[in-house]
Every structure is written in C-alpha cells, then in structure tokens.
C-alpha cells in the first residue's frame, strides 16, 4: 500500500461474532472501510453482497461514532499477517481471472489501494490506457468491473506512479469516457507532470494541471501549478487533446 494512505485496525462484536474493522485513512480523513469476520481458521472478509443491509449500516455507524475497541499488539500482528496473505491471494486470483483480457483489452497492471483493487488495460491499436475498479461482488459472484469513484481517481494515479515507471514519453489514461489524464516524467526524473483533460459535448479541454514531486521511491507530493505552465506541460496538453480526439473518433466508429 502506498505511503500516503495508512490503515488503522479496530474490532467490535455484533450478533455474537467478533469483527475486525480495517480503516483506510488519508490525511486524517477516512477514505474506505473493510470488515473481516473472525473465524476458527483466521479472518473472512465480509463482502457487501453477502452482508445484510442492516448489519452493514450498524457496522458503519459504530465506526463513525468511534464505538469500536482497540486491538492489542498481538491481535494487530495476527490480523496484519492474515490480511497481507489475503491480499496476496486475492491479487493472484484477480491476475488469473483478468490476465487474458478485459473488454477486449490486455491487462497491463493490477493494483490495490485502500482495500480496493484496480486494473490498467490497453489495446494494441489505441494509445490510451484505461483504468477500472475491480470489486469482489460476493463469495460466489466473482468480480465486478466499474468506474473509479471520483474521490479516488488522483490517489489511484499516485499509487500507479508509486509502483510503475512513468517515462519521458507521455502516457494517457481514461478514467471514463469524459475524463482523461496525461502523465509525463521530467528529464530530471524528480517531477512527473500531470494534466486532467475533460471531454465536453463541443470540445476537449485541459481543465487541471499539477505536478507530482518524487521525494524518494516511497514519497510523492502533489504540487499545484498556480502561476505559469511549463512548456512541457503545454505540450502534454496539446498532444493529449489530439490523441483523445482521435480515440473518441475510433470509439464512436467501433460503436456504430
């Protein structure tokens, strides 16, 4: 898990069952929750399709009200070991399921952020990579592919940068049909330029620009660009708009 998100563990008892709460926190803000039921052989994730609505609401209420218990150092160690193994096995399961293709596209990377899994895919014909959220629907239901929730888009881009090399040649990512991001590394390799490009009914426009500063291999900081836009950033925007316009045309032709 990337350094800008950390997890906090607590526990509670509901209907006679001991449940561990995994809270993912970014800058003191809770961004996601996972619940794990303690069993005789370890821990089992409580997937949303397998949990009654009232149970889910009560667990969330307890977390928001801070009506949960602290875990002991020993309990924390045991749970973290179990959770790490669970994530490794889940990642292998995902890679096995999506290694061939997703929506006709080759999967290039499977990542995990704040208890959520995402995939990056690309076709040989198109220059745009696509990012999808991948969620386990239920014990017997397999995985669902969907859009990344808006609050997590930039965090997932940061996580992708954390685990993957971004070169001096620009890379473009589609989050949905109206939202794209362009990334390009500076020659110094200390800064990654980022532009957000939105697709409107009448135009394709760069609506946001910032930089990712790489302090070291594990720490990344967002630097908003306020006064001037570097020449490299301007080129990233213009190239991105051309590529995305072409991408949209190809998508429309495919849909016809």
PDB file of N, CA and C in Angstrom, residues 39-40 51 55 78 108 143 152-153 176 202 212 243 250 256:
ATOM      1  N   UNK A  39     -12.861 -16.071  12.307  1.00  0.00           N
ATOM      2  CA  UNK A  39     -13.325 -17.457  12.255  1.00  0.00           C
ATOM      3  C   UNK A  39     -12.322 -18.351  12.977  1.00  0.00           C
ATOM      4  N   UNK A  40     -12.616 -19.629  13.027  1.00  0.00           N
ATOM      5  CA  UNK A  40     -11.715 -20.576  13.699  1.00  0.00           C
ATOM      6  C   UNK A  40     -10.385 -20.715  12.969  1.00  0.00           C
ATOM      7  N   UNK A  51     -23.596  -9.451   2.979  1.00  0.00           N
ATOM      8  CA  UNK A  51     -23.901  -8.917   4.309  1.00  0.00           C
ATOM      9  C   UNK A  51     -25.275  -8.245   4.288  1.00  0.00           C
ATOM     10  N   UNK A  55     -26.942  -4.988   8.954  1.00  0.00           N
ATOM     11  CA  UNK A  55     -25.640  -5.288   9.566  1.00  0.00           C
ATOM     12  C   UNK A  55     -24.591  -4.298   9.076  1.00  0.00           C
ATOM     13  N   UNK A  78      -1.350 -10.539  14.366  1.00  0.00           N
ATOM     14  CA  UNK A  78      -2.021 -11.703  13.769  1.00  0.00           C
ATOM     15  C   UNK A  78      -2.925 -11.265  12.620  1.00  0.00           C
ATOM     16  N   UNK A 108      -2.537  -4.691 -18.202  1.00  0.00           N
ATOM     17  CA  UNK A 108      -1.114  -4.433 -18.030  1.00  0.00           C
ATOM     18  C   UNK A 108      -0.700  -4.364 -16.568  1.00  0.00           C
ATOM     19  N   UNK A 143     -16.054 -11.135  -9.768  1.00  0.00           N
ATOM     20  CA  UNK A 143     -15.680  -9.731  -9.675  1.00  0.00           C
ATOM     21  C   UNK A 143     -16.556  -8.865 -10.573  1.00  0.00           C
ATOM     22  N   UNK A 152     -11.257   8.931  -5.529  1.00  0.00           N
ATOM     23  CA  UNK A 152     -10.089   8.055  -5.539  1.00  0.00           C
ATOM     24  C   UNK A 152      -9.249   8.163  -6.814  1.00  0.00           C
ATOM     25  N   UNK A 153      -9.716   8.928  -7.792  1.00  0.00           N
ATOM     26  CA  UNK A 153      -9.031   8.946  -9.085  1.00  0.00           C
ATOM     27  C   UNK A 153      -7.581   9.383  -8.948  1.00  0.00           C
ATOM     28  N   UNK A 176     -13.030   7.548 -17.391  1.00  0.00           N
ATOM     29  CA  UNK A 176     -14.325   7.263 -18.005  1.00  0.00           C
ATOM     30  C   UNK A 176     -14.346   7.989 -19.345  1.00  0.00           C
ATOM     31  N   UNK A 202     -18.868  19.808 -26.967  1.00  0.00           N
ATOM     32  CA  UNK A 202     -18.354  20.540 -28.127  1.00  0.00           C
ATOM     33  C   UNK A 202     -16.837  20.628 -28.176  1.00  0.00           C
ATOM     34  N   UNK A 212       3.669  15.977  -9.746  1.00  0.00           N
ATOM     35  CA  UNK A 212       3.949  15.040  -8.661  1.00  0.00           C
ATOM     36  C   UNK A 212       5.442  15.124  -8.381  1.00  0.00           C
ATOM     37  N   UNK A 243      -4.651  13.186 -29.216  1.00  0.00           N
ATOM     38  CA  UNK A 243      -4.780  11.733 -29.054  1.00  0.00           C
ATOM     39  C   UNK A 243      -6.182  11.358 -28.583  1.00  0.00           C
ATOM     40  N   UNK A 250     -12.394   6.906 -32.866  1.00  0.00           N
ATOM     41  CA  UNK A 250     -12.285   5.457 -33.041  1.00  0.00           C
ATOM     42  C   UNK A 250     -13.339   4.729 -32.217  1.00  0.00           C
ATOM     43  N   UNK A 256     -20.608   2.109 -33.894  1.00  0.00           N
ATOM     44  CA  UNK A 256     -21.595   2.153 -34.978  1.00  0.00           C
ATOM     45  C   UNK A 256     -21.832   0.782 -35.599  1.00  0.00           C
TER      46      UNK A 256
END
